[in-house]
Amino acid sequence: FFIVPKDSTILVSEETIRQAILAASPDISAVPVSRTGLDSLYVNALPRVEAFAWCGGALASSTDSCYEADAEGYVFLPIVRGDASSSPLVPAGTLKIYAPLVDDATTSPIRSTVSDAAIIPDTLRFVRAIQALGANVDSLQLHDDEGDVYLVSGTRVTYIAGHEQAAADLAAPA
């Protein structure tokens, strides 16, 4: 009845707008939405922060495809190789993690989560502790209840998942 104009934001909920943006862009972690008037909104998309590169379910079956993942184990963006074909797929200094996904049946790992994602923050702290000792960490493989840290030198450090602090304490004197 021409009471509310067609370009009014009153008829669209903030949650609908938030969900539409999150569904369209897996690299966005949060979207605060607030109304600033009857016909305007304030939308601020907060990007996900890459914590590691997810490169497959197992080191032995790895492919050339790696994906950016955040500290909660959420895989959100493919890593694209640069122009030079000889350039490495994963940028130097980026940790490569090999771990199965919660839903491994999908065609694309984007929007999937690494299995046992709850241990990822502790695992990342353990890798930083190893690096603080002067070791160059190349990759990490999570399987069953263990983690294998592979150093650039070829050394493998195996630890029990969930006991990262104890493993870091033992690695220091070793």
PDB file of N, CA, C and O in Angstrom, residues 75-149:
ATOM      1  N   VAL A  75      38.809 -25.296   5.849  1.00  0.00           N
ATOM      2  CA  VAL A  75      39.462 -25.120   4.555  1.00  0.00           C
ATOM      3  C   VAL A  75      38.615 -24.161   3.732  1.00  0.00           C
ATOM      4  O   VAL A  75      37.423 -24.391   3.545  1.00  0.00           O
ATOM      5  N   PHE A  76      39.242 -23.048   3.263  1.00  0.00           N
ATOM      6  CA  PHE A  76      38.404 -22.020   2.649  1.00  0.00           C
ATOM      7  C   PHE A  76      38.837 -21.472   1.306  1.00  0.00           C
ATOM      8  O   PHE A  76      38.049 -20.817   0.626  1.00  0.00           O
ATOM      9  N   LEU A  77      40.063 -21.702   0.848  1.00  0.00           N
ATOM     10  CA  LEU A  77      40.491 -21.073  -0.401  1.00  0.00           C
ATOM     11  C   LEU A  77      41.615 -21.879  -1.036  1.00  0.00           C
ATOM     12  O   LEU A  77      42.557 -22.276  -0.343  1.00  0.00           O
ATOM     13  N   PRO A  78      41.548 -22.135  -2.355  1.00  0.00           N
ATOM     14  CA  PRO A  78      42.664 -22.845  -2.992  1.00  0.00           C
ATOM     15  C   PRO A  78      43.893 -21.949  -3.089  1.00  0.00           C
ATOM     16  O   PRO A  78      43.785 -20.740  -3.252  1.00  0.00           O
ATOM     17  N   ILE A  79      45.060 -22.566  -2.981  1.00  0.00           N
ATOM     18  CA  ILE A  79      46.314 -21.835  -3.179  1.00  0.00           C
ATOM     19  C   ILE A  79      46.653 -21.984  -4.656  1.00  0.00           C
ATOM     20  O   ILE A  79      46.771 -23.093  -5.173  1.00  0.00           O
ATOM     21  N   VAL A  80      46.809 -20.859  -5.325  1.00  0.00           N
ATOM     22  CA  VAL A  80      47.053 -20.863  -6.758  1.00  0.00           C
ATOM     23  C   VAL A  80      48.538 -20.659  -7.007  1.00  0.00           C
ATOM     24  O   VAL A  80      49.160 -19.774  -6.419  1.00  0.00           O
ATOM     25  N   ARG A  81      49.085 -21.478  -7.884  1.00  0.00           N
ATOM     26  CA  ARG A  81      50.503 -21.379  -8.241  1.00  0.00           C
ATOM     27  C   ARG A  81      50.741 -20.063  -8.965  1.00  0.00           C
ATOM     28  O   ARG A  81      49.919 -19.604  -9.739  1.00  0.00           O
ATOM     29  N   GLY A  82      51.892 -19.442  -8.691  1.00  0.00           N
ATOM     30  CA  GLY A  82      52.251 -18.186  -9.345  1.00  0.00           C
ATOM     31  C   GLY A  82      52.500 -18.381 -10.831  1.00  0.00           C
ATOM     32  O   GLY A  82      52.340 -19.466 -11.378  1.00  0.00           O
ATOM     33  N   ASP A  83      52.913 -17.338 -11.527  1.00  0.00           N
ATOM     34  CA  ASP A  83      53.142 -17.393 -12.965  1.00  0.00           C
ATOM     35  C   ASP A  83      54.268 -18.352 -13.345  1.00  0.00           C
ATOM     36  O   ASP A  83      54.181 -19.058 -14.340  1.00  0.00           O
ATOM     37  N   ALA A  84      55.332 -18.361 -12.575  1.00  0.00           N
ATOM     38  CA  ALA A  84      56.470 -19.219 -12.895  1.00  0.00           C
ATOM     39  C   ALA A  84      56.143 -20.659 -12.515  1.00  0.00           C
ATOM     40  O   ALA A  84      55.815 -20.953 -11.376  1.00  0.00           O
ATOM     41  N   SER A  85      56.208 -21.566 -13.481  1.00  0.00           N
ATOM     42  CA  SER A  85      55.850 -22.955 -13.213  1.00  0.00           C
ATOM     43  C   SER A  85      56.820 -23.624 -12.240  1.00  0.00           C
ATOM     44  O   SER A  85      56.500 -24.632 -11.641  1.00  0.00           O
ATOM     45  N   SER A  86      58.024 -23.067 -12.095  1.00  0.00           N
ATOM     46  CA  SER A  86      58.988 -23.649 -11.167  1.00  0.00           C
ATOM     47  C   SER A  86      58.792 -23.162  -9.733  1.00  0.00           C
ATOM     48  O   SER A  86      59.440 -23.646  -8.828  1.00  0.00           O
ATOM     49  N   SER A  87      57.887 -22.201  -9.535  1.00  0.00           N
ATOM     50  CA  SER A  87      57.678 -21.685  -8.183  1.00  0.00           C
ATOM     51  C   SER A  87      56.947 -22.720  -7.342  1.00  0.00           C
ATOM     52  O   SER A  87      56.132 -23.482  -7.846  1.00  0.00           O
ATOM     53  N   PRO A  88      57.236 -22.800  -6.047  1.00  0.00           N
ATOM     54  CA  PRO A  88      56.547 -23.781  -5.207  1.00  0.00           C
ATOM     55  C   PRO A  88      55.074 -23.428  -5.073  1.00  0.00           C
ATOM     56  O   PRO A  88      54.691 -22.265  -5.143  1.00  0.00           O
ATOM     57  N   LEU A  89      54.268 -24.471  -4.887  1.00  0.00           N
ATOM     58  CA  LEU A  89      52.830 -24.263  -4.751  1.00  0.00           C
ATOM     59  C   LEU A  89      52.505 -23.514  -3.468  1.00  0.00           C
ATOM     60  O   LEU A  89      51.756 -22.557  -3.466  1.00  0.00           O
ATOM     61  N   VAL A  90      53.100 -23.946  -2.369  1.00  0.00           N
ATOM     62  CA  VAL A  90      52.848 -23.323  -1.070  1.00  0.00           C
ATOM     63  C   VAL A  90      53.970 -22.331  -0.796  1.00  0.00           C
ATOM     64  O   VAL A  90      55.145 -22.669  -0.900  1.00  0.00           O
ATOM     65  N   PRO A  91      53.634 -21.090  -0.454  1.00  0.00           N
ATOM     66  CA  PRO A  91      54.683 -20.091  -0.182  1.00  0.00           C
ATOM     67  C   PRO A  91      55.613 -20.540   0.948  1.00  0.00           C
ATOM     68  O   PRO A  91      55.200 -21.234   1.874  1.00  0.00           O
ATOM     69  N   ALA A  92      56.853 -20.131   0.855  1.00  0.00           N
ATOM     70  CA  ALA A  92      57.839 -20.474   1.886  1.00  0.00           C
ATOM     71  C   ALA A  92      57.370 -19.955   3.237  1.00  0.00           C
ATOM     72  O   ALA A  92      56.824 -18.871   3.344  1.00  0.00           O
ATOM     73  N   GLY A  93      57.581 -20.753   4.263  1.00  0.00           N
ATOM     74  CA  GLY A  93      57.190 -20.361   5.613  1.00  0.00           C
ATOM     75  C   GLY A  93      55.776 -20.780   5.977  1.00  0.00           C
ATOM     76  O   GLY A  93      55.365 -20.642   7.117  1.00  0.00           O
ATOM     77  N   THR A  94      55.019 -21.290   5.010  1.00  0.00           N
ATOM     78  CA  THR A  94      53.653 -21.748   5.282  1.00  0.00           C
ATOM     79  C   THR A  94      53.696 -23.225   5.648  1.00  0.00           C
ATOM     80  O   THR A  94      54.263 -24.033   4.911  1.00  0.00           O
ATOM     81  N   LEU A  95      53.113 -23.563   6.762  1.00  0.00           N
ATOM     82  CA  LEU A  95      53.076 -24.953   7.216  1.00  0.00           C
ATOM     83  C   LEU A  95      52.086 -25.746   6.370  1.00  0.00           C
ATOM     84  O   LEU A  95      50.957 -25.319   6.163  1.00  0.00           O
ATOM     85  N   LYS A  96      52.510 -26.914   5.888  1.00  0.00           N
ATOM     86  CA  LYS A  96      51.625 -27.824   5.154  1.00  0.00           C
ATOM     87  C   LYS A  96      51.141 -28.887   6.138  1.00  0.00           C
ATOM     88  O   LYS A  96      51.957 -29.515   6.810  1.00  0.00           O
ATOM     89  N   ILE A  97      49.833 -29.056   6.211  1.00  0.00           N
ATOM     90  CA  ILE A  97      49.264 -30.085   7.078  1.00  0.00           C
ATOM     91  C   ILE A  97      48.523 -31.093   6.215  1.00  0.00           C
ATOM     92  O   ILE A  97      47.751 -30.729   5.331  1.00  0.00           O
ATOM     93  N   TYR A  98      48.780 -32.360   6.508  1.00  0.00           N
ATOM     94  CA  TYR A  98      48.097 -33.468   5.845  1.00  0.00           C
ATOM     95  C   TYR A  98      47.234 -34.135   6.901  1.00  0.00           C
ATOM     96  O   TYR A  98      47.745 -34.630   7.904  1.00  0.00           O
ATOM     97  N   ALA A  99      45.936 -34.128   6.683  1.00  0.00           N
ATOM     98  CA  ALA A  99      44.995 -34.709   7.641  1.00  0.00           C
ATOM     99  C   ALA A  99      43.694 -35.000   6.921  1.00  0.00           C
ATOM    100  O   ALA A  99      43.322 -34.277   5.989  1.00  0.00           O
ATOM    101  N   PRO A 100      42.978 -36.040   7.343  1.00  0.00           N
ATOM    102  CA  PRO A 100      41.680 -36.310   6.712  1.00  0.00           C
ATOM    103  C   PRO A 100      40.678 -35.215   7.060  1.00  0.00           C
ATOM    104  O   PRO A 100      40.824 -34.503   8.052  1.00  0.00           O
ATOM    105  N   LEU A 101      39.670 -35.088   6.216  1.00  0.00           N
ATOM    106  CA  LEU A 101      38.602 -34.122   6.449  1.00  0.00           C
ATOM    107  C   LEU A 101      37.414 -34.811   7.095  1.00  0.00           C
ATOM    108  O   LEU A 101      37.244 -36.028   6.979  1.00  0.00           O
ATOM    109  N   VAL A 102      36.577 -34.036   7.765  1.00  0.00           N
ATOM    110  CA  VAL A 102      35.384 -34.587   8.400  1.00  0.00           C
ATOM    111  C   VAL A 102      34.475 -35.198   7.348  1.00  0.00           C
ATOM    112  O   VAL A 102      34.005 -36.318   7.483  1.00  0.00           O
ATOM    113  N   ASP A 103      34.232 -34.476   6.258  1.00  0.00           N
ATOM    114  CA  ASP A 103      33.381 -34.964   5.173  1.00  0.00           C
ATOM    115  C   ASP A 103      34.266 -35.128   3.945  1.00  0.00           C
ATOM    116  O   ASP A 103      34.449 -34.201   3.174  1.00  0.00           O
ATOM    117  N   ASP A 104      34.827 -36.323   3.772  1.00  0.00           N
ATOM    118  CA  ASP A 104      35.776 -36.561   2.690  1.00  0.00           C
ATOM    119  C   ASP A 104      35.089 -36.944   1.379  1.00  0.00           C
ATOM    120  O   ASP A 104      35.741 -37.212   0.387  1.00  0.00           O
ATOM    121  N   ALA A 105      33.747 -36.978   1.351  1.00  0.00           N
ATOM    122  CA  ALA A 105      33.025 -37.432   0.170  1.00  0.00           C
ATOM    123  C   ALA A 105      32.774 -36.315  -0.839  1.00  0.00           C
ATOM    124  O   ALA A 105      32.329 -36.576  -1.931  1.00  0.00           O
ATOM    125  N   THR A 106      33.047 -35.086  -0.481  1.00  0.00           N
ATOM    126  CA  THR A 106      32.765 -33.982  -1.387  1.00  0.00           C
ATOM    127  C   THR A 106      33.806 -33.916  -2.496  1.00  0.00           C
ATOM    128  O   THR A 106      34.910 -34.429  -2.367  1.00  0.00           O
ATOM    129  N   THR A 107      33.454 -33.264  -3.596  1.00  0.00           N
ATOM    130  CA  THR A 107      34.382 -33.133  -4.716  1.00  0.00           C
ATOM    131  C   THR A 107      35.441 -32.078  -4.433  1.00  0.00           C
ATOM    132  O   THR A 107      36.545 -32.170  -4.914  1.00  0.00           O
ATOM    133  N   SER A 108      35.109 -31.070  -3.675  1.00  0.00           N
ATOM    134  CA  SER A 108      36.049 -30.015  -3.331  1.00  0.00           C
ATOM    135  C   SER A 108      36.183 -29.936  -1.816  1.00  0.00           C
ATOM    136  O   SER A 108      35.192 -30.021  -1.093  1.00  0.00           O
ATOM    137  N   PRO A 109      37.410 -29.764  -1.320  1.00  0.00           N
ATOM    138  CA  PRO A 109      37.576 -29.667   0.134  1.00  0.00           C
ATOM    139  C   PRO A 109      37.169 -28.311   0.716  1.00  0.00           C
ATOM    140  O   PRO A 109      37.119 -28.160   1.930  1.00  0.00           O
ATOM    141  N   ILE A 110      36.865 -27.338  -0.145  1.00  0.00           N
ATOM    142  CA  ILE A 110      36.476 -26.011   0.347  1.00  0.00           C
ATOM    143  C   ILE A 110      35.200 -26.141   1.169  1.00  0.00           C
ATOM    144  O   ILE A 110      34.272 -26.838   0.796  1.00  0.00           O
ATOM    145  N   ARG A 111      35.172 -25.457   2.303  1.00  0.00           N
ATOM    146  CA  ARG A 111      34.099 -25.479   3.302  1.00  0.00           C
ATOM    147  C   ARG A 111      34.098 -26.753   4.148  1.00  0.00           C
ATOM    148  O   ARG A 111      33.186 -26.994   4.908  1.00  0.00           O
ATOM    149  N   SER A 112      35.133 -27.577   4.015  1.00  0.00           N
ATOM    150  CA  SER A 112      35.267 -28.765   4.854  1.00  0.00           C
ATOM    151  C   SER A 112      36.136 -28.416   6.057  1.00  0.00           C
ATOM    152  O   SER A 112      36.824 -27.405   6.068  1.00  0.00           O
ATOM    153  N   THR A 113      36.114 -29.292   7.038  1.00  0.00           N
ATOM    154  CA  THR A 113      36.906 -29.091   8.243  1.00  0.00           C
ATOM    155  C   THR A 113      37.805 -30.298   8.450  1.00  0.00           C
ATOM    156  O   THR A 113      37.405 -31.435   8.217  1.00  0.00           O
ATOM    157  N   VAL A 114      39.016 -30.033   8.895  1.00  0.00           N
ATOM    158  CA  VAL A 114      39.973 -31.092   9.189  1.00  0.00           C
ATOM    159  C   VAL A 114      39.441 -31.921  10.359  1.00  0.00           C
ATOM    160  O   VAL A 114      38.914 -31.377  11.330  1.00  0.00           O
ATOM    161  N   SER A 115      39.572 -33.247  10.239  1.00  0.00           N
ATOM    162  CA  SER A 115      39.174 -34.124  11.344  1.00  0.00           C
ATOM    163  C   SER A 115      39.965 -33.766  12.594  1.00  0.00           C
ATOM    164  O   SER A 115      41.134 -33.374  12.502  1.00  0.00           O
ATOM    165  N   ASP A 116      39.361 -33.923  13.722  1.00  0.00           N
ATOM    166  CA  ASP A 116      39.996 -33.581  15.005  1.00  0.00           C
ATOM    167  C   ASP A 116      40.490 -32.143  15.005  1.00  0.00           C
ATOM    168  O   ASP A 116      41.602 -31.841  15.458  1.00  0.00           O
ATOM    169  N   ALA A 117      39.681 -31.242  14.482  1.00  0.00           N
ATOM    170  CA  ALA A 117      40.059 -29.826  14.381  1.00  0.00           C
ATOM    171  C   ALA A 117      40.313 -29.203  15.746  1.00  0.00           C
ATOM    172  O   ALA A 117      41.010 -28.197  15.841  1.00  0.00           O
ATOM    173  N   ALA A 118      39.805 -29.797  16.789  1.00  0.00           N
ATOM    174  CA  ALA A 118      39.996 -29.242  18.131  1.00  0.00           C
ATOM    175  C   ALA A 118      41.466 -29.248  18.542  1.00  0.00           C
ATOM    176  O   ALA A 118      41.877 -28.434  19.367  1.00  0.00           O
ATOM    177  N   ILE A 119      42.266 -30.143  17.966  1.00  0.00           N
ATOM    178  CA  ILE A 119      43.684 -30.193  18.343  1.00  0.00           C
ATOM    179  C   ILE A 119      44.555 -29.281  17.481  1.00  0.00           C
ATOM    180  O   ILE A 119      45.739 -29.117  17.777  1.00  0.00           O
ATOM    181  N   ILE A 120      43.986 -28.680  16.444  1.00  0.00           N
ATOM    182  CA  ILE A 120      44.776 -27.838  15.532  1.00  0.00           C
ATOM    183  C   ILE A 120      45.455 -26.674  16.270  1.00  0.00           C
ATOM    184  O   ILE A 120      46.649 -26.452  16.072  1.00  0.00           O
ATOM    185  N   PRO A 121      44.769 -25.898  17.121  1.00  0.00           N
ATOM    186  CA  PRO A 121      45.474 -24.799  17.803  1.00  0.00           C
ATOM    187  C   PRO A 121      46.678 -25.272  18.626  1.00  0.00           C
ATOM    188  O   PRO A 121      47.744 -24.658  18.574  1.00  0.00           O
ATOM    189  N   ASP A 122      46.515 -26.384  19.360  1.00  0.00           N
ATOM    190  CA  ASP A 122      47.638 -26.905  20.139  1.00  0.00           C
ATOM    191  C   ASP A 122      48.753 -27.407  19.224  1.00  0.00           C
ATOM    192  O   ASP A 122      49.941 -27.246  19.522  1.00  0.00           O
ATOM    193  N   THR A 123      48.376 -28.002  18.105  1.00  0.00           N
ATOM    194  CA  THR A 123      49.353 -28.488  17.141  1.00  0.00           C
ATOM    195  C   THR A 123      50.151 -27.330  16.552  1.00  0.00           C
ATOM    196  O   THR A 123      51.378 -27.416  16.410  1.00  0.00           O
ATOM    197  N   LEU A 124      49.481 -26.236  16.237  1.00  0.00           N
ATOM    198  CA  LEU A 124      50.175 -25.065  15.693  1.00  0.00           C
ATOM    199  C   LEU A 124      51.130 -24.461  16.730  1.00  0.00           C
ATOM    200  O   LEU A 124      52.229 -24.026  16.381  1.00  0.00           O
ATOM    201  N   ARG A 125      50.727 -24.469  18.004  1.00  0.00           N
ATOM    202  CA  ARG A 125      51.623 -23.996  19.066  1.00  0.00           C
ATOM    203  C   ARG A 125      52.850 -24.907  19.180  1.00  0.00           C
ATOM    204  O   ARG A 125      53.967 -24.441  19.391  1.00  0.00           O
ATOM    205  N   PHE A 126      52.643 -26.220  19.039  1.00  0.00           N
ATOM    206  CA  PHE A 126      53.747 -27.169  19.090  1.00  0.00           C
ATOM    207  C   PHE A 126      54.727 -26.919  17.942  1.00  0.00           C
ATOM    208  O   PHE A 126      55.946 -26.911  18.142  1.00  0.00           O
ATOM    209  N   VAL A 127      54.209 -26.679  16.747  1.00  0.00           N
ATOM    210  CA  VAL A 127      55.075 -26.394  15.596  1.00  0.00           C
ATOM    211  C   VAL A 127      55.865 -25.115  15.831  1.00  0.00           C
ATOM    212  O   VAL A 127      57.069 -25.049  15.549  1.00  0.00           O
ATOM    213  N   ARG A 128      55.224 -24.077  16.387  1.00  0.00           N
ATOM    214  CA  ARG A 128      55.944 -22.830  16.692  1.00  0.00           C
ATOM    215  C   ARG A 128      57.033 -23.077  17.736  1.00  0.00           C
ATOM    216  O   ARG A 128      58.121 -22.488  17.668  1.00  0.00           O
ATOM    217  N   ALA A 129      56.766 -23.952  18.707  1.00  0.00           N
ATOM    218  CA  ALA A 129      57.773 -24.267  19.726  1.00  0.00           C
ATOM    219  C   ALA A 129      58.966 -24.982  19.094  1.00  0.00           C
ATOM    220  O   ALA A 129      60.121 -24.696  19.438  1.00  0.00           O
ATOM    221  N   ILE A 130      58.710 -25.882  18.155  1.00  0.00           N
ATOM    222  CA  ILE A 130      59.788 -26.582  17.447  1.00  0.00           C
ATOM    223  C   ILE A 130      60.595 -25.581  16.623  1.00  0.00           C
ATOM    224  O   ILE A 130      61.827 -25.617  16.599  1.00  0.00           O
ATOM    225  N   GLN A 131      59.901 -24.657  15.959  1.00  0.00           N
ATOM    226  CA  GLN A 131      60.589 -23.647  15.153  1.00  0.00           C
ATOM    227  C   GLN A 131      61.409 -22.707  16.026  1.00  0.00           C
ATOM    228  O   GLN A 131      62.474 -22.247  15.615  1.00  0.00           O
ATOM    229  N   ALA A 132      60.939 -22.424  17.240  1.00  0.00           N
ATOM    230  CA  ALA A 132      61.675 -21.559  18.161  1.00  0.00           C
ATOM    231  C   ALA A 132      62.998 -22.201  18.586  1.00  0.00           C
ATOM    232  O   ALA A 132      63.931 -21.500  18.971  1.00  0.00           O
ATOM    233  N   LEU A 133      63.080 -23.518  18.476  1.00  0.00           N
ATOM    234  CA  LEU A 133      64.321 -24.224  18.800  1.00  0.00           C
ATOM    235  C   LEU A 133      65.314 -24.181  17.645  1.00  0.00           C
ATOM    236  O   LEU A 133      66.409 -24.714  17.752  1.00  0.00           O
ATOM    237  N   GLY A 134      64.911 -23.587  16.530  1.00  0.00           N
ATOM    238  CA  GLY A 134      65.800 -23.464  15.380  1.00  0.00           C
ATOM    239  C   GLY A 134      65.571 -24.499  14.299  1.00  0.00           C
ATOM    240  O   GLY A 134      66.324 -24.551  13.320  1.00  0.00           O
ATOM    241  N   ALA A 135      64.565 -25.336  14.446  1.00  0.00           N
ATOM    242  CA  ALA A 135      64.275 -26.350  13.434  1.00  0.00           C
ATOM    243  C   ALA A 135      63.317 -25.776  12.391  1.00  0.00           C
ATOM    244  O   ALA A 135      62.352 -25.104  12.742  1.00  0.00           O
ATOM    245  N   ASN A 136      63.588 -26.040  11.119  1.00  0.00           N
ATOM    246  CA  ASN A 136      62.721 -25.584  10.046  1.00  0.00           C
ATOM    247  C   ASN A 136      61.685 -26.664   9.752  1.00  0.00           C
ATOM    248  O   ASN A 136      62.009 -27.711   9.193  1.00  0.00           O
ATOM    249  N   VAL A 137      60.441 -26.397  10.123  1.00  0.00           N
ATOM    250  CA  VAL A 137      59.358 -27.359   9.931  1.00  0.00           C
ATOM    251  C   VAL A 137      58.815 -27.214   8.519  1.00  0.00           C
ATOM    252  O   VAL A 137      58.498 -26.118   8.066  1.00  0.00           O
ATOM    253  N   ASP A 138      58.715 -28.347   7.819  1.00  0.00           N
ATOM    254  CA  ASP A 138      58.181 -28.355   6.460  1.00  0.00           C
ATOM    255  C   ASP A 138      56.705 -28.709   6.450  1.00  0.00           C
ATOM    256  O   ASP A 138      55.905 -28.018   5.843  1.00  0.00           O
ATOM    257  N   SER A 139      56.348 -29.795   7.123  1.00  0.00           N
ATOM    258  CA  SER A 139      54.962 -30.242   7.075  1.00  0.00           C
ATOM    259  C   SER A 139      54.611 -31.039   8.326  1.00  0.00           C
ATOM    260  O   SER A 139      55.477 -31.384   9.126  1.00  0.00           O
ATOM    261  N   LEU A 140      53.335 -31.317   8.439  1.00  0.00           N
ATOM    262  CA  LEU A 140      52.801 -32.051   9.584  1.00  0.00           C
ATOM    263  C   LEU A 140      51.727 -32.987   9.076  1.00  0.00           C
ATOM    264  O   LEU A 140      50.880 -32.588   8.267  1.00  0.00           O
ATOM    265  N   GLN A 141      51.774 -34.225   9.514  1.00  0.00           N
ATOM    266  CA  GLN A 141      50.728 -35.170   9.162  1.00  0.00           C
ATOM    267  C   GLN A 141      50.016 -35.610  10.427  1.00  0.00           C
ATOM    268  O   GLN A 141      50.652 -36.066  11.374  1.00  0.00           O
ATOM    269  N   LEU A 142      48.692 -35.453  10.436  1.00  0.00           N
ATOM    270  CA  LEU A 142      47.870 -35.895  11.565  1.00  0.00           C
ATOM    271  C   LEU A 142      47.169 -37.186  11.156  1.00  0.00           C
ATOM    272  O   LEU A 142      46.517 -37.239  10.106  1.00  0.00           O
ATOM    273  N   HIS A 143      47.299 -38.204  11.975  1.00  0.00           N
ATOM    274  CA  HIS A 143      46.645 -39.481  11.696  1.00  0.00           C
ATOM    275  C   HIS A 143      46.352 -40.173  13.014  1.00  0.00           C
ATOM    276  O   HIS A 143      47.136 -40.119  13.953  1.00  0.00           O
ATOM    277  N   ASP A 144      45.222 -40.809  13.046  1.00  0.00           N
ATOM    278  CA  ASP A 144      44.766 -41.498  14.254  1.00  0.00           C
ATOM    279  C   ASP A 144      44.923 -40.572  15.454  1.00  0.00           C
ATOM    280  O   ASP A 144      44.323 -39.527  15.489  1.00  0.00           O
ATOM    281  N   ASP A 145      45.735 -40.943  16.427  1.00  0.00           N
ATOM    282  CA  ASP A 145      45.938 -40.084  17.591  1.00  0.00           C
ATOM    283  C   ASP A 145      47.376 -39.585  17.666  1.00  0.00           C
ATOM    284  O   ASP A 145      47.863 -39.246  18.725  1.00  0.00           O
ATOM    285  N   GLU A 146      48.040 -39.519  16.511  1.00  0.00           N
ATOM    286  CA  GLU A 146      49.424 -39.082  16.461  1.00  0.00           C
ATOM    287  C   GLU A 146      49.619 -37.962  15.453  1.00  0.00           C
ATOM    288  O   GLU A 146      48.806 -37.761  14.560  1.00  0.00           O
ATOM    289  N   GLY A 147      50.728 -37.273  15.632  1.00  0.00           N
ATOM    290  CA  GLY A 147      51.143 -36.266  14.673  1.00  0.00           C
ATOM    291  C   GLY A 147      52.596 -36.503  14.312  1.00  0.00           C
ATOM    292  O   GLY A 147      53.407 -36.857  15.169  1.00  0.00           O
ATOM    293  N   ASP A 148      52.909 -36.351  13.032  1.00  0.00           N
ATOM    294  CA  ASP A 148      54.289 -36.472  12.558  1.00  0.00           C
ATOM    295  C   ASP A 148      54.713 -35.123  12.019  1.00  0.00           C
ATOM    296  O   ASP A 148      54.133 -34.627  11.047  1.00  0.00           O
ATOM    297  N   VAL A 149      55.712 -34.519  12.650  1.00  0.00           N
ATOM    298  CA  VAL A 149      56.266 -33.246  12.196  1.00  0.00           C
ATOM    299  C   VAL A 149      57.487 -33.578  11.348  1.00  0.00           C
ATOM    300  O   VAL A 149      58.399 -34.263  11.811  1.00  0.00           O
TER     301      VAL A 149
END
